[in-house]
Amino acid sequence: MAMTNNDNQWWKKAAIYQIYPKSFCDSGGKGTGDIQGIISKLDYLDKLGVDALWLTPIYESPMVDNGYDIADYYQVNPDFGTMADFDELLSKAHQRGIRIIMDIVVNHTSTEHVWFQSALGDKQSPYRDYYIWKDPVNGGAPNNWQSKFGGNAWALDEKTGQYYLHLFAKEQADLNWENPKVRDEVKKVISFWAEKGVDGFRLDVINLISKQQDFASDDMGDGRRFYTDGPKVHDYLQEISEAVFQKYGSVTVGEMSSTTLEHCQQYSSLDGRELSMVFNFHHLKVDYPNGEKWTKAPFDFLQLKQIFNHWQTGLNGKGWGALFWCNHDQPRVVSRLGNDQQYRVESAKMLATSVHMMQGTPYIYQGEEIGMTNPGYTELSQYRDLESTNMYRIMVDEQGVTHDDMMAILAQKSRDNSRTPMQWDDQAHAGFTTGEPWLSVADNYHDINAKSALAEPHSVFYFYQRLIALRKEVEVITTGDYLDLYPQHSAIFGYQRRSETQTLVCLNNYYDQPVSCELPNQLPLDQADYILGNYSLDEMKAVEHQQNLRPYETRVILIHH
Ligand code: TEU
């Protein structure tokens, strides 16, 4: 049974913790994490106070893309354990009041899935039409669409002479959602997990499922405009939602690649006919100059504020968004937008506060709650992610980028930055495994680990614990509207949230120099209190009009009307 609750929108006051099982905790000496490892850390997660765990895929998979290439949706990958282990996790999490959210990857399957194995090389296979096949054009690929991991998005089936579409790796074949049988299979898969008592679903790249059916070449880009937020995507989501999500009361979060606010208002519309909420990534492209990820670049601070403003004001009253900095595809935020040396603790807390005081549901990615950093790999052999190794080959071997430049780019941008093993303590391999970890642990684990965070009352861990609790205590965090107070300020990100009964002001210094700003004149400061900060606020009982912020300082002020 999924956990029940009188409040069917419990997730509006919740915080969700993302687990990348391969790197979370190894219960044996394999060097890869597993479900028993997760079970052994449930008390830790309970202490943090999170309401739900999102597990990235744990299904049967050849692991070409670490589980985002599913070979059997109904089996647990033996590397992670058994179905009995999963059932134990579900029930032990529920005993602690923690819900479980599964990752559903249905834009594509692994090419090792039985459907694809039957379809490959056989135009008569009953599963041929589960995938997208096209004849060659001018002896080559059917169009110029690019794979998200580099290269053309079509691969040849030699036996039939046709190509299949793969928007990601060639081992991840896109499903043909035009085929109603595919949609029925998707409903069956999700119902299977909902029947087990899973509480919700994170839907991988779900806005890419409906492709424009002429499969035209894109003379302006890589093809994404022909399949992103495609023609039938809302119909398909409504169909799945009605058949499964609404029936089971599942919470759902859609991962939306290169989407728009208008589409996200529909995906997450408050009547619940599609999904509960959406992830978008626009705020995480502020260090992609001209949209280019594979360059080493500083981030654009003013643009970051504009993007948050656009989404916070645009979703308020219309939809619901996920709040996040980190996941298994993104570098560690403290290395990316903060300062992972002198001000690691201050900047980790400041960055957390900046998103946790917004409207939406915050997601915390494993290790973020102890301020884990990018590992600073220097050798190509340290990387495992296929996107990183593909991009190295394309950029160094084909485009002439130097090895040193590429290593600097990977150290900033690689997805492996977030996939390093969770740092539990200062024992060998950070206590993640007694064996050889599949990806090296960051060298700083002696200082940065969960054990020392738990022993230090001012740690990043307890700060996250407080942020999670505040969302449940202070109503305006969930309901208030949003106003950017200093859109042009070169160092401060400050915004106001306002409801009928409360006003909250969140001030954040994004840099390592002291700066100041003035609070809006109309705020009744005699009724204002500091409710959170990352420096001692003892000396400032009264909230003053002029605010002097220290390096990476954050302050949250609450006013009762
Ligand atoms: O990611 C979708 C996606 O497009 C990315 O964030 C991707 O990693 C990035 O564009 C690369 O630059 C999801 C999963 O989160 C990711 O781990 C999978 O690799 C991908 O889908 C394919 O299933």
Coordinates of C-alpha atoms and ligand atoms in Angstrom, one line a residue:
M1 CA 0.0 0.0 0.0
A2 CA 1.2 3.5 -0.8
M3 CA 1.2 5.7 2.2
T4 CA -2.1 7.5 2.8
N5 CA -2.6 11.0 4.0
N6 CA -5.6 13.1 4.3
D7 CA -3.8 15.8 2.5
N8 CA -3.5 14.7 -1.1
Q9 CA -1.1 17.5 -1.8
W10 CA 1.3 16.6 0.9
W11 CA 4.2 17.1 -1.5
K12 CA 3.6 20.9 -1.5
K13 CA 5.2 21.1 2.0
A14 CA 7.6 18.2 1.4
A15 CA 11.3 17.8 0.7
I16 CA 12.4 15.0 -1.5
Y17 CA 15.8 13.3 -1.3
Q18 CA 17.4 11.9 -4.5
I19 CA 19.4 8.7 -4.2
Y20 CA 21.7 7.5 -7.0
P21 CA 21.9 3.9 -5.7
K22 CA 25.1 3.0 -7.4
S23 CA 27.0 5.6 -5.4
F24 CA 25.1 5.8 -2.2
C25 CA 26.1 2.9 0.0
D26 CA 27.5 -0.6 -0.7
S27 CA 26.4 -3.1 1.9
G28 CA 29.1 -5.5 0.7
G29 CA 32.5 -5.2 -1.0
K30 CA 31.4 -4.9 -4.6
G31 CA 32.3 -1.3 -5.0
T32 CA 28.8 -0.3 -6.1
G33 CA 25.9 0.7 -3.9
D34 CA 22.8 -1.4 -3.4
I35 CA 19.3 -1.5 -1.8
Q36 CA 20.5 -3.0 1.5
G37 CA 22.9 0.0 1.7
I38 CA 20.0 2.4 1.3
I39 CA 18.1 0.5 4.1
S40 CA 21.1 0.9 6.4
K41 CA 20.9 4.7 6.0
L42 CA 17.2 5.2 6.5
D43 CA 17.7 6.5 10.1
Y44 CA 20.1 9.1 8.7
L45 CA 17.5 10.2 6.1
D46 CA 14.8 10.2 8.7
K47 CA 17.0 12.4 10.9
L48 CA 17.4 14.9 8.0
G49 CA 13.6 15.0 7.9
V50 CA 13.0 14.3 4.2
D51 CA 9.5 13.1 3.2
A52 CA 10.3 11.0 0.2
L53 CA 13.2 9.3 -1.6
W54 CA 13.5 9.3 -5.3
L55 CA 15.6 6.4 -6.5
T56 CA 17.2 6.7 -9.9
P57 CA 16.6 3.5 -11.9
I58 CA 17.2 0.1 -10.2
Y59 CA 15.7 -2.1 -12.9
E60 CA 17.4 -4.8 -14.9
S61 CA 19.8 -3.0 -17.2
P62 CA 23.1 -3.4 -19.0
M63 CA 24.0 -0.1 -17.3
V64 CA 25.4 1.6 -20.4
D65 CA 23.8 4.8 -19.0
N66 CA 23.7 3.6 -15.4
G67 CA 20.2 2.3 -15.5
Y68 CA 18.6 4.8 -17.8
D69 CA 18.7 2.0 -20.3
I70 CA 16.1 -0.4 -19.0
A71 CA 16.1 -4.0 -20.2
D72 CA 13.3 -5.2 -18.0
Y73 CA 10.9 -2.9 -16.2
Y74 CA 9.6 -5.7 -13.9
Q75 CA 12.9 -6.9 -12.4
V76 CA 15.4 -5.4 -10.0
N77 CA 19.0 -5.3 -11.3
P78 CA 20.9 -8.0 -9.3
D79 CA 23.7 -5.5 -8.8
F80 CA 21.3 -3.6 -6.5
G81 CA 19.7 -6.7 -4.9
T82 CA 16.4 -8.5 -5.2
M83 CA 12.8 -7.7 -5.3
A84 CA 12.6 -8.9 -1.7
D85 CA 15.2 -6.2 -0.8
F86 CA 13.1 -3.6 -2.6
D87 CA 9.9 -4.7 -0.7
E88 CA 11.9 -4.4 2.5
L89 CA 13.1 -0.9 1.6
L90 CA 9.5 0.1 0.8
S91 CA 8.1 -1.1 4.0
K92 CA 10.9 0.2 6.2
A93 CA 10.8 3.6 4.6
H94 CA 7.0 3.7 5.1
Q95 CA 7.4 2.7 8.8
R96 CA 9.4 5.9 9.1
G97 CA 6.9 8.0 7.2
I98 CA 9.2 8.2 4.2
R99 CA 7.6 7.7 0.8
I100 CA 9.3 6.1 -2.2
I101 CA 9.4 7.6 -5.7
M102 CA 10.6 5.4 -8.6
D103 CA 12.3 6.6 -11.8
I104 CA 10.3 5.7 -14.9
V105 CA 12.2 5.8 -18.2
V106 CA 9.8 5.4 -21.0
N107 CA 11.0 7.7 -23.7
H108 CA 13.4 4.8 -24.6
T109 CA 14.4 1.3 -23.6
S110 CA 17.7 -0.5 -23.6
T111 CA 18.4 -2.2 -26.9
E112 CA 18.7 -5.3 -24.8
H113 CA 15.0 -5.1 -23.9
V114 CA 13.1 -8.1 -25.4
W115 CA 10.9 -5.8 -27.3
F116 CA 13.9 -4.3 -29.1
Q117 CA 15.7 -7.7 -29.5
S118 CA 12.6 -9.0 -31.2
A119 CA 12.2 -5.9 -33.4
L120 CA 15.8 -5.7 -34.5
G121 CA 16.4 -7.2 -37.9
D122 CA 12.7 -8.3 -38.3
K123 CA 10.2 -6.1 -40.0
Q124 CA 7.5 -8.6 -39.2
S125 CA 8.1 -8.7 -35.5
P126 CA 5.1 -7.8 -33.4
Y127 CA 7.4 -5.4 -31.6
R128 CA 8.9 -3.7 -34.7
D129 CA 6.4 -0.9 -34.3
Y130 CA 7.3 -0.3 -30.7
Y131 CA 10.3 1.7 -31.9
I132 CA 10.9 4.3 -34.6
W133 CA 12.3 3.0 -37.9
K134 CA 13.0 5.0 -41.0
D135 CA 14.6 4.2 -44.4
P136 CA 17.9 5.8 -45.2
V137 CA 18.0 9.2 -47.0
N138 CA 20.7 9.6 -49.6
G139 CA 22.3 6.4 -48.3
G140 CA 22.7 7.7 -44.8
A141 CA 20.7 8.7 -41.7
P142 CA 17.1 9.7 -42.2
N143 CA 17.7 13.3 -40.9
N144 CA 20.2 15.4 -39.1
W145 CA 18.9 15.1 -35.5
Q146 CA 21.6 14.9 -32.9
S147 CA 21.9 12.5 -30.0
K148 CA 22.1 14.3 -26.6
F149 CA 25.3 12.4 -26.0
G150 CA 26.9 13.5 -29.3
G151 CA 26.7 12.3 -32.9
N152 CA 23.7 11.6 -35.2
A153 CA 20.6 10.3 -33.4
W154 CA 20.0 7.3 -35.8
A155 CA 21.6 3.9 -35.9
L156 CA 21.5 1.4 -38.7
D157 CA 19.8 -2.0 -38.4
E158 CA 22.0 -3.8 -41.0
K159 CA 19.6 -6.7 -41.6
T160 CA 16.6 -4.6 -42.6
G161 CA 18.6 -1.6 -43.9
Q162 CA 16.5 0.8 -41.8
Y163 CA 17.6 3.1 -39.0
Y164 CA 16.1 3.4 -35.5
L165 CA 16.0 6.7 -33.5
H166 CA 18.0 7.1 -30.3
L167 CA 17.9 10.6 -28.8
F168 CA 20.4 9.4 -26.2
A169 CA 23.0 6.6 -26.6
K170 CA 22.6 4.2 -29.5
E171 CA 21.9 1.5 -26.8
Q172 CA 18.8 3.6 -25.8
A173 CA 16.2 3.2 -28.6
D174 CA 13.3 5.6 -28.6
L175 CA 9.8 4.1 -28.1
N176 CA 7.1 4.9 -30.6
W177 CA 4.4 6.5 -28.5
E178 CA 2.1 6.8 -31.6
N179 CA 1.6 3.0 -31.1
P180 CA -1.3 2.5 -28.6
K181 CA 0.3 -0.8 -27.6
V182 CA 3.3 1.1 -26.3
R183 CA 1.2 3.3 -24.2
D184 CA -0.6 0.3 -22.8
E185 CA 2.7 -1.3 -21.9
V186 CA 3.7 2.0 -20.1
K187 CA 0.5 1.9 -18.1
K188 CA 1.1 -1.7 -17.2
V189 CA 4.7 -1.0 -16.0
I190 CA 3.7 2.0 -13.8
S191 CA 0.7 0.1 -12.4
F192 CA 2.9 -2.8 -11.4
W193 CA 5.0 -0.5 -9.2
A194 CA 2.0 1.5 -7.9
E195 CA 0.3 -1.8 -6.9
K196 CA 3.4 -2.7 -4.9
G197 CA 2.8 0.5 -2.9
V198 CA 5.3 2.9 -4.5
D199 CA 4.1 6.4 -3.8
G200 CA 5.2 8.3 -6.9
F201 CA 7.1 8.5 -10.1
R202 CA 9.8 10.7 -11.6
L203 CA 9.4 10.5 -15.4
D204 CA 12.6 10.7 -17.3
V205 CA 12.7 13.2 -20.3
I206 CA 8.9 12.8 -20.5
N207 CA 8.4 15.9 -22.7
L208 CA 10.3 14.2 -25.6
I209 CA 7.9 11.3 -26.1
S210 CA 5.8 12.8 -28.9
K211 CA 7.8 13.4 -32.1
Q212 CA 6.7 15.4 -35.1
Q213 CA 5.8 12.6 -37.6
D214 CA 7.5 14.0 -40.7
F215 CA 10.9 13.5 -39.1
A216 CA 12.2 16.5 -41.1
S217 CA 15.9 17.6 -40.9
D218 CA 16.4 20.7 -38.8
D219 CA 18.1 23.4 -40.7
M220 CA 18.2 25.6 -37.6
G221 CA 19.5 23.2 -34.9
D222 CA 19.9 19.7 -33.6
G223 CA 16.2 18.6 -34.1
R224 CA 15.0 19.3 -30.6
R225 CA 12.3 21.7 -31.8
F226 CA 10.7 18.8 -33.6
Y227 CA 10.3 16.5 -30.5
T228 CA 10.5 18.7 -27.4
D229 CA 7.0 19.4 -25.9
G230 CA 5.8 17.6 -29.1
P231 CA 2.3 17.7 -30.7
K232 CA 0.7 14.9 -28.6
V233 CA 2.6 15.1 -25.4
H234 CA -0.2 16.6 -23.3
D235 CA -2.7 14.0 -24.7
Y236 CA -0.4 11.1 -23.8
L237 CA 0.3 12.4 -20.3
Q238 CA -3.4 12.9 -19.6
E239 CA -4.0 9.3 -20.8
I240 CA -1.4 7.9 -18.5
S241 CA -2.4 10.1 -15.6
E242 CA -6.1 9.1 -15.8
A243 CA -5.3 5.4 -16.1
V244 CA -2.6 5.2 -13.4
F245 CA -1.5 8.3 -11.5
Q246 CA -5.0 9.5 -10.6
K247 CA -6.2 6.0 -9.8
Y248 CA -3.3 5.4 -7.3
G249 CA -3.0 8.9 -6.1
S250 CA 0.7 8.9 -7.1
V251 CA 2.9 12.0 -6.8
T252 CA 4.6 12.7 -10.2
V253 CA 7.4 14.8 -11.3
G254 CA 8.2 15.1 -15.0
E255 CA 11.8 15.8 -16.2
M256 CA 11.3 18.4 -18.9
S257 CA 14.2 18.9 -21.2
S258 CA 14.5 22.4 -22.9
T259 CA 10.9 23.1 -22.1
T260 CA 8.9 26.4 -21.8
L261 CA 6.9 27.9 -19.0
E262 CA 3.7 27.7 -21.0
H263 CA 4.1 23.9 -21.4
C264 CA 5.0 23.5 -17.8
Q265 CA 1.9 25.4 -16.7
Q266 CA 0.0 22.7 -18.5
Y267 CA 2.1 19.7 -17.4
S268 CA 1.7 20.7 -13.8
S269 CA -1.7 22.4 -13.9
L270 CA -3.4 22.5 -10.5
D271 CA -6.3 20.3 -11.5
G272 CA -3.9 17.4 -11.6
R273 CA -4.9 16.1 -15.0
E274 CA -1.2 15.6 -16.1
L275 CA 1.5 15.7 -13.4
S276 CA 2.0 17.0 -9.9
M277 CA 5.1 19.0 -10.8
V278 CA 8.0 19.6 -13.2
F279 CA 11.7 19.9 -13.3
N280 CA 13.1 22.4 -15.8
F281 CA 16.8 23.2 -16.3
H282 CA 16.9 26.7 -17.5
H283 CA 18.5 28.0 -14.3
L284 CA 21.3 25.4 -14.7
K285 CA 22.3 26.7 -18.1
V286 CA 23.6 30.0 -16.8
D287 CA 27.1 28.7 -17.3
Y288 CA 26.5 27.5 -20.8
P289 CA 27.4 30.5 -22.9
N290 CA 25.2 30.7 -26.0
G291 CA 23.7 27.4 -24.9
E292 CA 27.0 25.6 -25.2
K293 CA 27.6 23.2 -22.3
W294 CA 31.0 22.0 -23.3
T295 CA 33.1 25.1 -22.5
K296 CA 34.6 26.2 -19.2
A297 CA 32.7 29.4 -18.3
P298 CA 31.7 31.5 -15.3
F299 CA 28.0 31.8 -14.5
D300 CA 25.7 34.7 -15.5
F301 CA 24.3 36.0 -12.2
L302 CA 21.8 38.4 -13.6
Q303 CA 20.4 35.8 -15.9
L304 CA 20.1 33.4 -13.0
K305 CA 17.8 35.8 -11.2
Q306 CA 15.8 36.6 -14.3
I307 CA 15.2 32.9 -14.9
F308 CA 14.0 32.3 -11.3
N309 CA 11.8 35.3 -11.6
H310 CA 10.2 34.1 -14.8
W311 CA 9.5 30.6 -13.4
Q312 CA 8.4 31.7 -9.9
T313 CA 6.0 34.3 -11.0
G314 CA 4.8 32.2 -14.0
L315 CA 4.0 29.0 -12.1
N316 CA 2.4 30.8 -9.1
G317 CA -1.3 29.9 -9.1
K318 CA -1.0 27.9 -12.3
G319 CA 1.3 25.0 -11.8
W320 CA 4.0 23.6 -9.5
G321 CA 7.8 23.3 -9.9
A322 CA 10.6 21.3 -8.4
L323 CA 13.3 23.4 -6.7
F324 CA 16.8 22.1 -7.1
W325 CA 20.4 22.7 -7.8
C326 CA 21.8 19.2 -7.9
N327 CA 21.1 15.9 -9.4
H328 CA 23.0 13.0 -10.9
D329 CA 23.5 14.9 -14.2
Q330 CA 24.7 18.2 -12.7
P331 CA 28.0 19.2 -11.2
R332 CA 28.0 19.9 -7.4
V333 CA 26.4 23.4 -6.8
V334 CA 28.9 24.4 -4.1
S335 CA 31.7 24.0 -6.7
R336 CA 29.6 25.5 -9.5
L337 CA 28.0 28.6 -8.0
G338 CA 29.6 28.8 -4.6
N339 CA 33.1 28.5 -3.2
D340 CA 34.2 25.0 -2.4
Q341 CA 37.3 26.1 -0.5
Q342 CA 37.3 28.9 2.1
Y343 CA 33.5 29.5 2.1
R344 CA 32.3 26.0 1.4
V345 CA 30.0 25.8 4.4
E346 CA 28.7 29.3 4.1
S347 CA 28.1 29.1 0.4
A348 CA 26.5 25.6 0.6
K349 CA 24.0 27.0 3.1
M350 CA 23.4 30.2 1.2
L351 CA 22.7 28.3 -2.1
A352 CA 20.4 25.9 -0.3
T353 CA 18.4 28.8 1.3
S354 CA 18.1 30.6 -2.0
V355 CA 16.0 27.8 -3.5
H356 CA 14.4 26.4 -0.4
M357 CA 12.6 29.7 0.4
M358 CA 11.0 29.7 -3.1
Q359 CA 7.6 28.2 -4.0
G360 CA 7.8 24.6 -5.1
T361 CA 9.0 21.2 -3.8
P362 CA 12.7 21.1 -2.9
Y363 CA 14.9 18.2 -4.0
I364 CA 18.1 17.4 -2.2
Y365 CA 20.6 15.2 -4.1
Q366 CA 22.7 12.8 -2.0
G367 CA 25.7 14.5 -0.5
E368 CA 24.3 18.0 -1.1
E369 CA 23.2 18.0 2.6
I370 CA 26.9 17.7 3.7
G371 CA 28.2 20.2 1.1
M372 CA 29.9 17.6 -1.1
T373 CA 32.1 19.1 -3.9
N374 CA 33.2 18.2 -7.4
P375 CA 36.1 15.7 -7.1
G376 CA 38.5 17.7 -9.4
Y377 CA 39.6 14.7 -11.5
T378 CA 42.7 15.2 -13.6
E379 CA 42.9 12.0 -15.6
L380 CA 40.5 10.9 -18.4
S381 CA 40.7 7.4 -16.9
Q382 CA 38.9 8.6 -13.8
Y383 CA 35.7 9.4 -15.7
R384 CA 33.0 6.7 -16.3
D385 CA 30.1 8.6 -17.8
L386 CA 29.5 7.8 -21.5
E387 CA 28.5 11.4 -22.2
S388 CA 31.9 12.6 -20.9
T389 CA 33.9 10.0 -22.7
N390 CA 31.9 10.6 -25.9
M391 CA 32.5 14.3 -25.7
Y392 CA 36.2 13.8 -25.1
R393 CA 36.4 11.7 -28.3
I394 CA 34.4 14.2 -30.4
M395 CA 36.0 17.4 -29.1
V396 CA 39.7 16.2 -28.8
D397 CA 39.9 13.6 -31.5
E398 CA 37.6 15.2 -34.1
Q399 CA 37.5 18.9 -33.3
G400 CA 41.1 19.5 -32.1
V401 CA 40.4 20.8 -28.6
T402 CA 43.6 20.1 -26.5
H403 CA 43.6 17.4 -23.9
D404 CA 44.3 19.9 -21.1
D405 CA 41.5 22.2 -22.2
M406 CA 39.1 19.2 -22.3
M407 CA 40.2 18.0 -18.9
A408 CA 39.4 21.5 -17.5
I409 CA 36.0 21.4 -19.2
L410 CA 35.2 17.9 -17.8
A411 CA 36.3 18.9 -14.3
Q412 CA 33.7 21.7 -14.5
K413 CA 30.9 20.0 -16.5
S414 CA 31.0 16.2 -16.3
R415 CA 28.0 14.4 -14.9
D416 CA 30.5 12.2 -12.9
N417 CA 31.1 15.3 -10.7
S418 CA 27.9 14.4 -8.8
R419 CA 28.2 10.6 -9.1
T420 CA 31.2 10.1 -6.9
P421 CA 30.5 7.9 -3.8
M422 CA 28.6 9.3 -0.9
Q423 CA 31.1 10.4 1.8
W424 CA 29.9 8.7 5.0
D425 CA 33.0 8.9 7.2
D426 CA 36.8 9.3 7.1
Q427 CA 37.5 5.5 6.7
A428 CA 38.9 4.1 3.4
H429 CA 36.7 5.1 0.4
A430 CA 34.7 7.4 2.7
G431 CA 32.9 4.4 4.2
F432 CA 31.0 3.9 1.0
T433 CA 32.4 0.4 0.3
T434 CA 34.9 -2.1 1.7
G435 CA 35.9 -2.9 -1.9
E436 CA 37.2 -0.8 -4.8
P437 CA 34.6 1.9 -5.6
W438 CA 33.4 2.0 -9.3
L439 CA 34.2 5.7 -9.4
S440 CA 36.9 7.3 -7.2
V441 CA 35.9 9.1 -4.0
A442 CA 36.7 12.8 -3.8
D443 CA 40.0 13.3 -1.9
N444 CA 38.4 15.7 0.6
Y445 CA 36.3 13.0 2.3
H446 CA 38.5 13.2 5.4
D447 CA 37.0 16.6 6.1
I448 CA 33.7 16.4 4.3
N449 CA 31.6 13.4 5.4
A450 CA 28.3 12.6 7.1
K451 CA 29.8 11.4 10.3
S452 CA 31.6 14.7 11.0
A453 CA 28.6 16.7 9.8
L454 CA 26.4 14.9 12.4
A455 CA 28.9 15.7 15.1
E456 CA 29.0 19.4 14.3
P457 CA 25.9 21.4 15.4
H458 CA 26.6 24.2 12.8
S459 CA 27.1 21.8 9.9
V460 CA 25.5 22.0 6.5
F461 CA 23.5 18.9 7.5
Y462 CA 21.7 20.6 10.4
F463 CA 21.1 23.6 8.2
Y464 CA 19.2 21.5 5.6
Q465 CA 17.3 19.9 8.5
R466 CA 16.2 23.3 9.5
L467 CA 15.2 24.3 6.0
I468 CA 13.1 21.2 5.6
A469 CA 11.4 21.9 8.9
L470 CA 10.8 25.6 8.1
R471 CA 8.8 24.8 5.0
K472 CA 6.3 22.9 7.3
E473 CA 6.2 25.7 9.9
V474 CA 6.0 28.8 7.8
E475 CA 3.0 28.9 5.5
V476 CA 4.2 31.8 3.2
I477 CA 7.0 29.5 1.9
T478 CA 4.4 27.3 0.2
T479 CA 1.8 29.9 -0.7
G480 CA 3.3 33.3 -1.1
D481 CA 3.8 35.2 -4.3
Y482 CA 7.3 36.1 -5.5
L483 CA 9.0 39.5 -6.1
D484 CA 12.7 39.9 -7.1
L485 CA 13.8 42.9 -4.9
Y486 CA 17.2 43.6 -6.6
P487 CA 17.1 42.3 -10.1
Q488 CA 20.1 44.5 -11.2
H489 CA 22.2 44.1 -8.1
S490 CA 25.6 42.6 -9.1
A491 CA 26.0 40.4 -5.9
I492 CA 22.8 40.1 -4.0
F493 CA 19.9 37.8 -4.9
G494 CA 17.1 39.0 -2.7
Y495 CA 13.4 38.2 -3.0
Q496 CA 10.2 38.7 -1.2
R497 CA 7.4 36.2 -0.7
R498 CA 4.0 37.5 0.5
S499 CA 0.8 35.9 1.5
E500 CA -2.2 37.4 3.3
T501 CA -0.7 36.8 6.8
Q502 CA 3.1 36.8 6.3
T503 CA 5.9 38.4 4.3
L504 CA 9.2 36.6 4.0
V505 CA 12.4 38.2 2.7
C506 CA 15.3 36.1 1.6
L507 CA 18.7 37.8 1.1
N508 CA 21.7 36.1 -0.4
N509 CA 25.2 37.3 -1.2
Y510 CA 26.5 35.2 -4.0
Y511 CA 30.1 36.4 -3.7
D512 CA 33.1 36.5 -1.4
Q513 CA 33.0 40.3 -0.7
P514 CA 30.8 42.1 1.8
V515 CA 27.9 43.9 0.2
S516 CA 24.9 45.8 1.3
C517 CA 21.3 46.6 0.2
E518 CA 18.3 48.3 1.6
L519 CA 15.1 46.6 2.5
P520 CA 11.9 48.0 0.8
N521 CA 10.6 51.1 2.6
Q522 CA 7.1 49.8 3.1
L523 CA 8.1 46.7 5.1
P524 CA 7.1 47.1 8.8
L525 CA 10.4 46.2 10.3
D526 CA 9.2 46.5 13.9
Q527 CA 7.3 43.3 13.2
A528 CA 10.2 41.5 11.6
D529 CA 12.4 38.7 12.8
Y530 CA 15.4 36.9 11.5
I531 CA 14.4 33.2 11.2
L532 CA 17.5 31.8 9.6
G533 CA 21.0 32.8 8.7
N534 CA 24.4 31.2 8.0
Y535 CA 26.4 33.6 10.3
S536 CA 25.6 34.4 13.9
L537 CA 22.8 36.9 14.0
D538 CA 22.9 37.4 17.8
E539 CA 24.1 41.0 17.5
M540 CA 21.3 42.0 15.3
K541 CA 18.1 41.4 17.2
A542 CA 16.3 44.2 15.4
V543 CA 16.0 44.0 11.7
E544 CA 17.5 47.1 10.2
H545 CA 16.6 48.9 7.0
Q546 CA 20.2 48.6 5.7
Q547 CA 21.5 45.1 5.4
N548 CA 25.2 44.4 5.3
L549 CA 25.9 41.0 4.1
R550 CA 29.2 39.1 4.7
P551 CA 30.7 36.8 2.1
Y552 CA 28.1 34.3 1.0
E553 CA 25.8 35.3 3.7
T554 CA 22.1 34.4 3.7
R555 CA 19.4 35.8 5.9
V556 CA 15.7 35.0 6.1
I557 CA 13.4 37.6 7.6
L558 CA 9.8 36.9 8.5
I559 CA 7.1 39.5 9.1
H560 CA 3.6 38.7 10.5
H561 CA 1.0 41.1 9.2
Ligands
TEU1 O1 18.5 13.2 -18.5 C1 18.0 14.0 -19.5 C2 18.9 15.0 -20.1 O2 18.7 15.5 -21.2 C3 20.1 15.4 -19.3 O3 20.0 16.1 -18.2 C4 21.3 15.0 -19.9 O4 22.1 14.3 -18.9 C5 22.1 16.2 -20.3 O5 21.3 16.8 -21.3 C6 23.4 15.8 -20.9 O6 24.1 17.0 -21.2 C7 17.9 12.1 -18.2 C8 18.6 11.4 -17.0 O7 18.5 12.2 -15.9 C9 20.0 11.1 -17.5 O8 20.8 10.5 -16.5 C10 19.9 10.1 -18.7 O9 21.2 9.9 -19.2 C11 19.0 10.6 -19.8 O10 17.8 11.2 -19.3 C12 18.6 9.5 -20.7 O11 17.7 8.6 -20.1

